[in-house]
Amino acid sequence: MNCLFIVNTIQELEPTQTTALMIQGMAARAHQVFVAAADGLTLEVDDRIHARSLRVGSRGELSDKVELTLMAGDLVVVRTNPARGGVAPVYSSLLDLLAIAAVHGAVVVNDADALRRATSKLYSSRLPAELRPRMVVSRDSATLRRFIESNDLSVLKPLVGTRGTDVFQVSGNEPNLNQIIDVLTRNGLAMAQEFIPEARDGDVRVIVLDGAPLTVDGAVAAVRRVPPRADFRSNVHLGATPAATSFTPTLRRVVEAVAPLLAADGLD
């Protein structure tokens, strides 16, 4: 079986990244493994999707260039992030090409249509209301300000983005609120959420696979992210500290509530 991993750019792959470890694991199992960049797919005259890729050796090392034709039974693992590395302009086309590959029998994980639905933070609106903060999404400054003024504290962020970039904690009397809203809505919509006080203690990431918490040697794959003292954001990229955590009954109920939606949407 051929297995193709798609990343933002091949140059950004680091040996300690989760994606690199997944690639090494697949190669160690004697599969034919390849890596391609998000802009490396082509619809050729044979109506097949071709990928300009690098072959992966048995120890995870990258070697010769290969033009791979995606065929029935091939596995495509999508490990892109549309909010990083200038991928946004080609991301929609990438998903279109992957959907064509799926028509020809390639197995795309996650499903291209599912990834399209989950491209932005707007996907959180599909979660049960009791599992997420109150929120509004708009480009209208009056709408955003009205919501922010209805809360003691709010979080204001761009609809597409990662690593805590341009994420602000604001109140209705924030003197720079108009300027912040103007900056965040300059290129699109913004999301305003009611601030959850417990977020000061950090958050927990749980890895869910096929609708169930991923368990390794009896332990659920979960990590708490503790924000630095001077910041409310829990992004490790911004100085938050990863910490061990237990998989509580509350977390289990959250996973059980969200899993059916993920399964229905093709987010394995």
PDB file of C-alpha atoms in Angstrom:
ATOM      1  CA  MET A   1       0.000   0.000   0.000  1.00  0.00           C
ATOM      2  CA  ASN A   2       1.238   3.492  -0.848  1.00  0.00           C
ATOM      3  CA  CYS A   3       0.824   6.049   1.918  1.00  0.00           C
ATOM      4  CA  LEU A   4       1.129   9.749   1.097  1.00  0.00           C
ATOM      5  CA  PHE A   5       1.471  12.371   3.839  1.00  0.00           C
ATOM      6  CA  ILE A   6       0.578  15.912   2.805  1.00  0.00           C
ATOM      7  CA  VAL A   7       2.133  18.770   4.785  1.00  0.00           C
ATOM      8  CA  ASN A   8       2.265  22.547   4.406  1.00  0.00           C
ATOM      9  CA  THR A   9       5.854  22.447   3.195  1.00  0.00           C
ATOM     10  CA  ILE A  10       8.334  19.599   3.338  1.00  0.00           C
ATOM     11  CA  GLN A  11      11.033  21.988   4.601  1.00  0.00           C
ATOM     12  CA  GLU A  12       9.071  22.630   7.814  1.00  0.00           C
ATOM     13  CA  LEU A  13       9.142  18.969   8.892  1.00  0.00           C
ATOM     14  CA  GLU A  14      11.112  18.503  12.114  1.00  0.00           C
ATOM     15  CA  PRO A  15      12.042  15.061  13.534  1.00  0.00           C
ATOM     16  CA  THR A  16      10.189  15.703  16.813  1.00  0.00           C
ATOM     17  CA  GLN A  17       6.897  16.758  15.216  1.00  0.00           C
ATOM     18  CA  THR A  18       3.895  14.476  15.526  1.00  0.00           C
ATOM     19  CA  THR A  19       3.644  14.268  11.738  1.00  0.00           C
ATOM     20  CA  ALA A  20       7.280  13.184  11.420  1.00  0.00           C
ATOM     21  CA  LEU A  21       6.765  10.508  14.083  1.00  0.00           C
ATOM     22  CA  MET A  22       3.670   9.233  12.234  1.00  0.00           C
ATOM     23  CA  ILE A  23       5.668   9.083   9.004  1.00  0.00           C
ATOM     24  CA  GLN A  24       8.443   7.143  10.734  1.00  0.00           C
ATOM     25  CA  GLY A  25       5.899   4.736  12.226  1.00  0.00           C
ATOM     26  CA  MET A  26       4.328   4.002   8.840  1.00  0.00           C
ATOM     27  CA  ALA A  27       7.734   3.513   7.206  1.00  0.00           C
ATOM     28  CA  ALA A  28       8.813   1.128   9.981  1.00  0.00           C
ATOM     29  CA  ARG A  29       5.791  -1.039   9.145  1.00  0.00           C
ATOM     30  CA  ALA A  30       7.220  -1.586   5.640  1.00  0.00           C
ATOM     31  CA  HIS A  31       4.630   0.520   3.808  1.00  0.00           C
ATOM     32  CA  GLN A  32       5.673   2.573   0.796  1.00  0.00           C
ATOM     33  CA  VAL A  33       5.590   6.061   2.310  1.00  0.00           C
ATOM     34  CA  PHE A  34       5.833   9.414   0.526  1.00  0.00           C
ATOM     35  CA  VAL A  35       5.605  13.077   1.548  1.00  0.00           C
ATOM     36  CA  ALA A  36       4.241  15.935  -0.568  1.00  0.00           C
ATOM     37  CA  ALA A  37       3.654  19.626   0.009  1.00  0.00           C
ATOM     38  CA  ALA A  38       0.159  21.091  -0.084  1.00  0.00           C
ATOM     39  CA  ASP A  39       0.854  22.685  -3.463  1.00  0.00           C
ATOM     40  CA  GLY A  40       2.417  19.513  -4.895  1.00  0.00           C
ATOM     41  CA  LEU A  41      -0.742  17.861  -6.262  1.00  0.00           C
ATOM     42  CA  THR A  42      -1.783  17.983  -9.922  1.00  0.00           C
ATOM     43  CA  LEU A  43      -4.793  16.802 -11.905  1.00  0.00           C
ATOM     44  CA  GLU A  44      -3.174  15.267 -14.991  1.00  0.00           C
ATOM     45  CA  VAL A  45      -4.595  14.507 -18.442  1.00  0.00           C
ATOM     46  CA  ASP A  46      -5.301  10.929 -17.303  1.00  0.00           C
ATOM     47  CA  ASP A  47      -7.864  12.432 -14.863  1.00  0.00           C
ATOM     48  CA  ARG A  48      -5.789  11.095 -11.973  1.00  0.00           C
ATOM     49  CA  ILE A  49      -4.234  13.029  -9.115  1.00  0.00           C
ATOM     50  CA  HIS A  50      -0.439  13.026  -9.231  1.00  0.00           C
ATOM     51  CA  ALA A  51       1.771  14.132  -6.353  1.00  0.00           C
ATOM     52  CA  ARG A  52       5.286  15.543  -6.582  1.00  0.00           C
ATOM     53  CA  SER A  53       6.666  13.762  -3.550  1.00  0.00           C
ATOM     54  CA  LEU A  54       9.732  12.503  -1.741  1.00  0.00           C
ATOM     55  CA  ARG A  55      10.115   8.841  -0.857  1.00  0.00           C
ATOM     56  CA  VAL A  56      10.549   7.997   2.840  1.00  0.00           C
ATOM     57  CA  GLY A  57      13.124   5.397   3.860  1.00  0.00           C
ATOM     58  CA  SER A  58      12.624   2.669   6.464  1.00  0.00           C
ATOM     59  CA  ARG A  59      14.033   4.919   9.203  1.00  0.00           C
ATOM     60  CA  GLY A  60      11.947   7.929   8.201  1.00  0.00           C
ATOM     61  CA  GLU A  61      14.610   9.656   6.117  1.00  0.00           C
ATOM     62  CA  LEU A  62      13.582  11.501   2.938  1.00  0.00           C
ATOM     63  CA  SER A  63      15.220  10.335  -0.284  1.00  0.00           C
ATOM     64  CA  ASP A  64      14.519  10.490  -4.022  1.00  0.00           C
ATOM     65  CA  LYS A  65      11.823  12.495  -5.793  1.00  0.00           C
ATOM     66  CA  VAL A  66       8.830  10.494  -7.037  1.00  0.00           C
ATOM     67  CA  GLU A  67       5.781  11.490  -9.077  1.00  0.00           C
ATOM     68  CA  LEU A  68       3.160   9.390  -7.345  1.00  0.00           C
ATOM     69  CA  THR A  69      -0.165   8.602  -9.022  1.00  0.00           C
ATOM     70  CA  LEU A  70      -2.891   8.156  -6.415  1.00  0.00           C
ATOM     71  CA  MET A  71      -4.724   4.905  -7.078  1.00  0.00           C
ATOM     72  CA  ALA A  72      -7.505   2.879  -5.464  1.00  0.00           C
ATOM     73  CA  GLY A  73      -6.412   1.652  -2.042  1.00  0.00           C
ATOM     74  CA  ASP A  74      -3.719   4.274  -1.538  1.00  0.00           C
ATOM     75  CA  LEU A  75      -3.855   6.104   1.784  1.00  0.00           C
ATOM     76  CA  VAL A  76      -3.555   9.893   1.956  1.00  0.00           C
ATOM     77  CA  VAL A  77      -2.969  11.398   5.396  1.00  0.00           C
ATOM     78  CA  VAL A  78      -3.641  15.136   5.435  1.00  0.00           C
ATOM     79  CA  ARG A  79      -1.396  16.911   7.943  1.00  0.00           C
ATOM     80  CA  THR A  80      -1.758  20.495   6.719  1.00  0.00           C
ATOM     81  CA  ASN A  81      -2.670  23.641   8.591  1.00  0.00           C
ATOM     82  CA  PRO A  82      -4.339  26.247   6.357  1.00  0.00           C
ATOM     83  CA  ALA A  83      -3.529  29.051   8.803  1.00  0.00           C
ATOM     84  CA  ARG A  84       0.248  28.618   8.603  1.00  0.00           C
ATOM     85  CA  GLY A  85       3.017  28.878   6.070  1.00  0.00           C
ATOM     86  CA  GLY A  86       1.132  30.607   3.251  1.00  0.00           C
ATOM     87  CA  VAL A  87      -0.992  27.541   2.473  1.00  0.00           C
ATOM     88  CA  ALA A  88      -4.333  29.372   2.551  1.00  0.00           C
ATOM     89  CA  PRO A  89      -4.360  30.341  -1.182  1.00  0.00           C
ATOM     90  CA  VAL A  90      -4.015  26.689  -2.317  1.00  0.00           C
ATOM     91  CA  TYR A  91      -5.869  24.945   0.516  1.00  0.00           C
ATOM     92  CA  SER A  92      -9.316  24.951  -1.078  1.00  0.00           C
ATOM     93  CA  SER A  93      -7.885  23.596  -4.340  1.00  0.00           C
ATOM     94  CA  LEU A  94      -5.962  20.942  -2.392  1.00  0.00           C
ATOM     95  CA  LEU A  95      -9.217  19.699  -0.870  1.00  0.00           C
ATOM     96  CA  ASP A  96     -10.864  19.661  -4.311  1.00  0.00           C
ATOM     97  CA  LEU A  97      -8.003  17.540  -5.682  1.00  0.00           C
ATOM     98  CA  LEU A  98      -8.183  15.157  -2.712  1.00  0.00           C
ATOM     99  CA  ALA A  99     -11.919  14.727  -3.283  1.00  0.00           C
ATOM    100  CA  ILE A 100     -11.156  13.661  -6.869  1.00  0.00           C
ATOM    101  CA  ALA A 101      -8.556  11.191  -5.581  1.00  0.00           C
ATOM    102  CA  ALA A 102     -11.205   9.746  -3.259  1.00  0.00           C
ATOM    103  CA  VAL A 103     -13.575   9.268  -6.197  1.00  0.00           C
ATOM    104  CA  HIS A 104     -10.877   7.074  -7.767  1.00  0.00           C
ATOM    105  CA  GLY A 105     -10.645   4.967  -4.608  1.00  0.00           C
ATOM    106  CA  ALA A 106      -7.902   6.599  -2.557  1.00  0.00           C
ATOM    107  CA  VAL A 107      -8.609   6.698   1.191  1.00  0.00           C
ATOM    108  CA  VAL A 108      -8.240  10.299   2.391  1.00  0.00           C
ATOM    109  CA  VAL A 109      -7.896  10.924   6.128  1.00  0.00           C
ATOM    110  CA  ASN A 110      -9.496  13.138   7.173  1.00  0.00           C
ATOM    111  CA  ASP A 111     -12.206  13.343   4.523  1.00  0.00           C
ATOM    112  CA  ALA A 112     -11.698  16.360   2.242  1.00  0.00           C
ATOM    113  CA  ASP A 113     -15.275  17.606   2.655  1.00  0.00           C
ATOM    114  CA  ALA A 114     -14.957  17.229   6.428  1.00  0.00           C
ATOM    115  CA  LEU A 115     -11.763  19.268   6.429  1.00  0.00           C
ATOM    116  CA  ARG A 116     -13.512  21.965   4.421  1.00  0.00           C
ATOM    117  CA  ARG A 117     -16.251  22.189   7.074  1.00  0.00           C
ATOM    118  CA  ALA A 118     -13.647  22.363   9.844  1.00  0.00           C
ATOM    119  CA  THR A 119     -11.271  24.868   8.235  1.00  0.00           C
ATOM    120  CA  SER A 120     -12.070  27.673  10.690  1.00  0.00           C
ATOM    121  CA  LYS A 121     -13.103  28.145  14.320  1.00  0.00           C
ATOM    122  CA  LEU A 122     -16.685  28.450  13.070  1.00  0.00           C
ATOM    123  CA  TYR A 123     -16.838  24.642  13.283  1.00  0.00           C
ATOM    124  CA  SER A 124     -17.145  24.985  17.059  1.00  0.00           C
ATOM    125  CA  SER A 125     -20.680  26.324  16.540  1.00  0.00           C
ATOM    126  CA  ARG A 126     -21.670  22.762  15.593  1.00  0.00           C
ATOM    127  CA  LEU A 127     -20.779  21.481  19.061  1.00  0.00           C
ATOM    128  CA  PRO A 128     -23.531  21.141  21.683  1.00  0.00           C
ATOM    129  CA  ALA A 129     -24.134  24.557  23.281  1.00  0.00           C
ATOM    130  CA  GLU A 130     -23.290  23.316  26.772  1.00  0.00           C
ATOM    131  CA  LEU A 131     -19.772  22.382  25.624  1.00  0.00           C
ATOM    132  CA  ARG A 132     -18.662  25.787  24.337  1.00  0.00           C
ATOM    133  CA  PRO A 133     -18.673  29.449  25.353  1.00  0.00           C
ATOM    134  CA  ARG A 134     -21.421  31.819  24.227  1.00  0.00           C
ATOM    135  CA  MET A 135     -20.195  33.449  21.055  1.00  0.00           C
ATOM    136  CA  VAL A 136     -20.894  35.553  17.995  1.00  0.00           C
ATOM    137  CA  VAL A 137     -19.106  35.594  14.639  1.00  0.00           C
ATOM    138  CA  SER A 138     -19.351  38.719  12.504  1.00  0.00           C
ATOM    139  CA  ARG A 139     -17.502  41.396  10.584  1.00  0.00           C
ATOM    140  CA  ASP A 140     -19.861  44.061  11.917  1.00  0.00           C
ATOM    141  CA  SER A 141     -18.139  46.069  14.644  1.00  0.00           C
ATOM    142  CA  ALA A 142     -21.410  47.087  16.334  1.00  0.00           C
ATOM    143  CA  THR A 143     -22.462  43.430  16.645  1.00  0.00           C
ATOM    144  CA  LEU A 144     -19.121  42.430  18.135  1.00  0.00           C
ATOM    145  CA  ARG A 145     -19.051  45.391  20.528  1.00  0.00           C
ATOM    146  CA  ARG A 146     -22.625  44.740  21.700  1.00  0.00           C
ATOM    147  CA  PHE A 147     -21.742  41.139  22.564  1.00  0.00           C
ATOM    148  CA  ILE A 148     -18.523  42.133  24.328  1.00  0.00           C
ATOM    149  CA  GLU A 149     -20.359  44.732  26.420  1.00  0.00           C
ATOM    150  CA  SER A 150     -22.815  42.038  27.566  1.00  0.00           C
ATOM    151  CA  ASN A 151     -20.008  40.068  29.283  1.00  0.00           C
ATOM    152  CA  ASP A 152     -17.600  40.817  32.096  1.00  0.00           C
ATOM    153  CA  LEU A 153     -14.757  39.576  29.922  1.00  0.00           C
ATOM    154  CA  SER A 154     -14.612  38.282  26.360  1.00  0.00           C
ATOM    155  CA  VAL A 155     -12.062  36.714  24.033  1.00  0.00           C
ATOM    156  CA  LEU A 156     -11.769  38.280  20.593  1.00  0.00           C
ATOM    157  CA  LYS A 157      -9.927  36.421  17.824  1.00  0.00           C
ATOM    158  CA  PRO A 158      -9.725  35.995  14.049  1.00  0.00           C
ATOM    159  CA  LEU A 159     -11.895  33.259  12.624  1.00  0.00           C
ATOM    160  CA  VAL A 160      -8.876  31.548  11.041  1.00  0.00           C
ATOM    161  CA  GLY A 161      -5.604  31.316  12.905  1.00  0.00           C
ATOM    162  CA  THR A 162      -3.445  29.238  15.240  1.00  0.00           C
ATOM    163  CA  ARG A 163      -0.881  29.524  18.046  1.00  0.00           C
ATOM    164  CA  GLY A 164      -2.793  32.286  19.842  1.00  0.00           C
ATOM    165  CA  THR A 165      -1.960  34.869  17.185  1.00  0.00           C
ATOM    166  CA  ASP A 166      -4.105  38.032  17.439  1.00  0.00           C
ATOM    167  CA  VAL A 167      -6.168  36.631  20.340  1.00  0.00           C
ATOM    168  CA  PHE A 168      -7.246  39.295  22.839  1.00  0.00           C
ATOM    169  CA  GLN A 169      -8.974  39.289  26.209  1.00  0.00           C
ATOM    170  CA  VAL A 170     -11.196  42.376  26.290  1.00  0.00           C
ATOM    171  CA  SER A 171     -13.979  44.038  28.245  1.00  0.00           C
ATOM    172  CA  GLY A 172     -16.621  46.521  27.142  1.00  0.00           C
ATOM    173  CA  ASN A 173     -14.616  49.451  28.508  1.00  0.00           C
ATOM    174  CA  GLU A 174     -11.387  48.500  26.702  1.00  0.00           C
ATOM    175  CA  PRO A 175     -10.159  51.861  25.333  1.00  0.00           C
ATOM    176  CA  ASN A 176      -8.664  50.263  22.211  1.00  0.00           C
ATOM    177  CA  LEU A 177     -11.635  48.002  21.446  1.00  0.00           C
ATOM    178  CA  ASN A 178     -12.550  49.752  18.195  1.00  0.00           C
ATOM    179  CA  GLN A 179      -8.981  49.483  16.919  1.00  0.00           C
ATOM    180  CA  ILE A 180      -8.733  45.794  17.878  1.00  0.00           C
ATOM    181  CA  ILE A 181     -11.998  45.002  16.098  1.00  0.00           C
ATOM    182  CA  ASP A 182     -10.853  46.972  13.052  1.00  0.00           C
ATOM    183  CA  VAL A 183      -7.601  45.010  12.823  1.00  0.00           C
ATOM    184  CA  LEU A 184      -9.272  41.603  13.293  1.00  0.00           C
ATOM    185  CA  THR A 185     -12.001  42.259  10.717  1.00  0.00           C
ATOM    186  CA  ARG A 186      -9.763  43.842   8.096  1.00  0.00           C
ATOM    187  CA  ASN A 187      -9.352  40.553   6.235  1.00  0.00           C
ATOM    188  CA  GLY A 188     -12.486  38.691   7.295  1.00  0.00           C
ATOM    189  CA  LEU A 189     -14.779  37.777  10.165  1.00  0.00           C
ATOM    190  CA  ALA A 190     -13.920  37.763  13.858  1.00  0.00           C
ATOM    191  CA  MET A 191     -15.145  35.537  16.683  1.00  0.00           C
ATOM    192  CA  ALA A 192     -16.066  36.897  20.110  1.00  0.00           C
ATOM    193  CA  GLN A 193     -16.528  34.444  22.963  1.00  0.00           C
ATOM    194  CA  GLU A 194     -17.536  34.821  26.584  1.00  0.00           C
ATOM    195  CA  PHE A 195     -14.399  34.333  28.697  1.00  0.00           C
ATOM    196  CA  ILE A 196     -14.505  31.184  30.841  1.00  0.00           C
ATOM    197  CA  PRO A 197     -12.849  32.010  34.205  1.00  0.00           C
ATOM    198  CA  GLU A 198     -11.495  28.468  34.585  1.00  0.00           C
ATOM    199  CA  ALA A 199      -9.406  29.063  31.454  1.00  0.00           C
ATOM    200  CA  ARG A 200      -6.908  30.859  33.695  1.00  0.00           C
ATOM    201  CA  ASP A 201      -5.918  27.379  34.923  1.00  0.00           C
ATOM    202  CA  GLY A 202      -5.302  26.230  31.357  1.00  0.00           C
ATOM    203  CA  ASP A 203      -7.028  23.733  29.110  1.00  0.00           C
ATOM    204  CA  VAL A 204      -6.831  20.038  28.250  1.00  0.00           C
ATOM    205  CA  ARG A 205      -6.229  18.530  24.826  1.00  0.00           C
ATOM    206  CA  VAL A 206      -7.578  15.005  24.312  1.00  0.00           C
ATOM    207  CA  ILE A 207      -6.701  13.004  21.202  1.00  0.00           C
ATOM    208  CA  VAL A 208      -9.834  11.348  19.778  1.00  0.00           C
ATOM    209  CA  LEU A 209      -9.433   8.594  17.176  1.00  0.00           C
ATOM    210  CA  ASP A 210     -12.426   6.947  15.483  1.00  0.00           C
ATOM    211  CA  GLY A 211     -14.735   8.504  18.063  1.00  0.00           C
ATOM    212  CA  ALA A 212     -12.871   7.242  21.138  1.00  0.00           C
ATOM    213  CA  PRO A 213     -10.096   8.710  23.277  1.00  0.00           C
ATOM    214  CA  LEU A 214      -6.744   7.390  22.054  1.00  0.00           C
ATOM    215  CA  THR A 215      -5.373   5.051  24.703  1.00  0.00           C
ATOM    216  CA  VAL A 216      -1.764   3.877  24.920  1.00  0.00           C
ATOM    217  CA  ASP A 217      -0.742   1.289  27.539  1.00  0.00           C
ATOM    218  CA  GLY A 218      -3.915   2.026  29.480  1.00  0.00           C
ATOM    219  CA  ALA A 219      -3.430   5.808  29.543  1.00  0.00           C
ATOM    220  CA  VAL A 220      -5.562   8.267  27.571  1.00  0.00           C
ATOM    221  CA  ALA A 221      -3.559  10.587  25.315  1.00  0.00           C
ATOM    222  CA  ALA A 222      -4.320  13.912  26.986  1.00  0.00           C
ATOM    223  CA  VAL A 223      -2.250  16.909  28.024  1.00  0.00           C
ATOM    224  CA  ARG A 224      -2.974  19.976  30.128  1.00  0.00           C
ATOM    225  CA  ARG A 225      -1.612  23.285  28.846  1.00  0.00           C
ATOM    226  CA  VAL A 226      -0.904  25.740  31.672  1.00  0.00           C
ATOM    227  CA  PRO A 227      -0.623  29.386  30.564  1.00  0.00           C
ATOM    228  CA  PRO A 228       2.273  31.572  31.750  1.00  0.00           C
ATOM    229  CA  ARG A 229       1.542  33.871  34.671  1.00  0.00           C
ATOM    230  CA  ALA A 230       1.352  37.028  32.553  1.00  0.00           C
ATOM    231  CA  ASP A 231      -0.854  35.622  29.756  1.00  0.00           C
ATOM    232  CA  PHE A 232      -4.315  34.052  29.577  1.00  0.00           C
ATOM    233  CA  ARG A 233      -3.505  32.089  26.410  1.00  0.00           C
ATOM    234  CA  SER A 234      -2.701  28.377  26.742  1.00  0.00           C
ATOM    235  CA  ASN A 235      -0.640  28.069  23.580  1.00  0.00           C
ATOM    236  CA  VAL A 236       2.641  26.234  24.157  1.00  0.00           C
ATOM    237  CA  HIS A 237       4.028  28.303  21.282  1.00  0.00           C
ATOM    238  CA  LEU A 238       3.553  31.382  23.501  1.00  0.00           C
ATOM    239  CA  GLY A 239       5.101  29.959  26.648  1.00  0.00           C
ATOM    240  CA  ALA A 240       2.402  27.737  28.139  1.00  0.00           C
ATOM    241  CA  THR A 241       3.682  24.634  29.914  1.00  0.00           C
ATOM    242  CA  PRO A 242       2.537  21.097  28.974  1.00  0.00           C
ATOM    243  CA  ALA A 243       1.601  19.098  32.057  1.00  0.00           C
ATOM    244  CA  ALA A 244       0.310  15.623  32.848  1.00  0.00           C
ATOM    245  CA  THR A 245      -3.399  15.352  33.536  1.00  0.00           C
ATOM    246  CA  SER A 246      -6.013  12.738  34.331  1.00  0.00           C
ATOM    247  CA  PHE A 247      -8.885  11.764  32.063  1.00  0.00           C
ATOM    248  CA  THR A 248     -11.772  12.809  34.278  1.00  0.00           C
ATOM    249  CA  PRO A 249     -15.420  11.712  34.035  1.00  0.00           C
ATOM    250  CA  THR A 250     -16.219  15.230  32.796  1.00  0.00           C
ATOM    251  CA  LEU A 251     -13.733  14.905  29.944  1.00  0.00           C
ATOM    252  CA  ARG A 252     -15.169  11.496  29.088  1.00  0.00           C
ATOM    253  CA  ARG A 253     -18.672  12.987  28.867  1.00  0.00           C
ATOM    254  CA  VAL A 254     -17.358  15.717  26.560  1.00  0.00           C
ATOM    255  CA  VAL A 255     -15.722  13.174  24.257  1.00  0.00           C
ATOM    256  CA  GLU A 256     -18.851  11.020  24.210  1.00  0.00           C
ATOM    257  CA  ALA A 257     -20.952  14.066  23.308  1.00  0.00           C
ATOM    258  CA  VAL A 258     -18.657  15.259  20.520  1.00  0.00           C
ATOM    259  CA  ALA A 259     -17.661  11.882  19.008  1.00  0.00           C
ATOM    260  CA  PRO A 260     -20.929  11.286  17.064  1.00  0.00           C
ATOM    261  CA  LEU A 261     -20.578  14.675  15.344  1.00  0.00           C
ATOM    262  CA  LEU A 262     -16.962  13.986  14.407  1.00  0.00           C
ATOM    263  CA  ALA A 263     -17.895  10.566  13.034  1.00  0.00           C
ATOM    264  CA  ALA A 264     -20.837  11.933  11.037  1.00  0.00           C
ATOM    265  CA  ASP A 265     -18.592  14.643   9.562  1.00  0.00           C
ATOM    266  CA  GLY A 266     -15.827  12.232   8.571  1.00  0.00           C
ATOM    267  CA  LEU A 267     -13.289  13.589  11.066  1.00  0.00           C
ATOM    268  CA  ASP A 268     -11.645  10.344  12.162  1.00  0.00           C
TER     269      ASP A 268
END
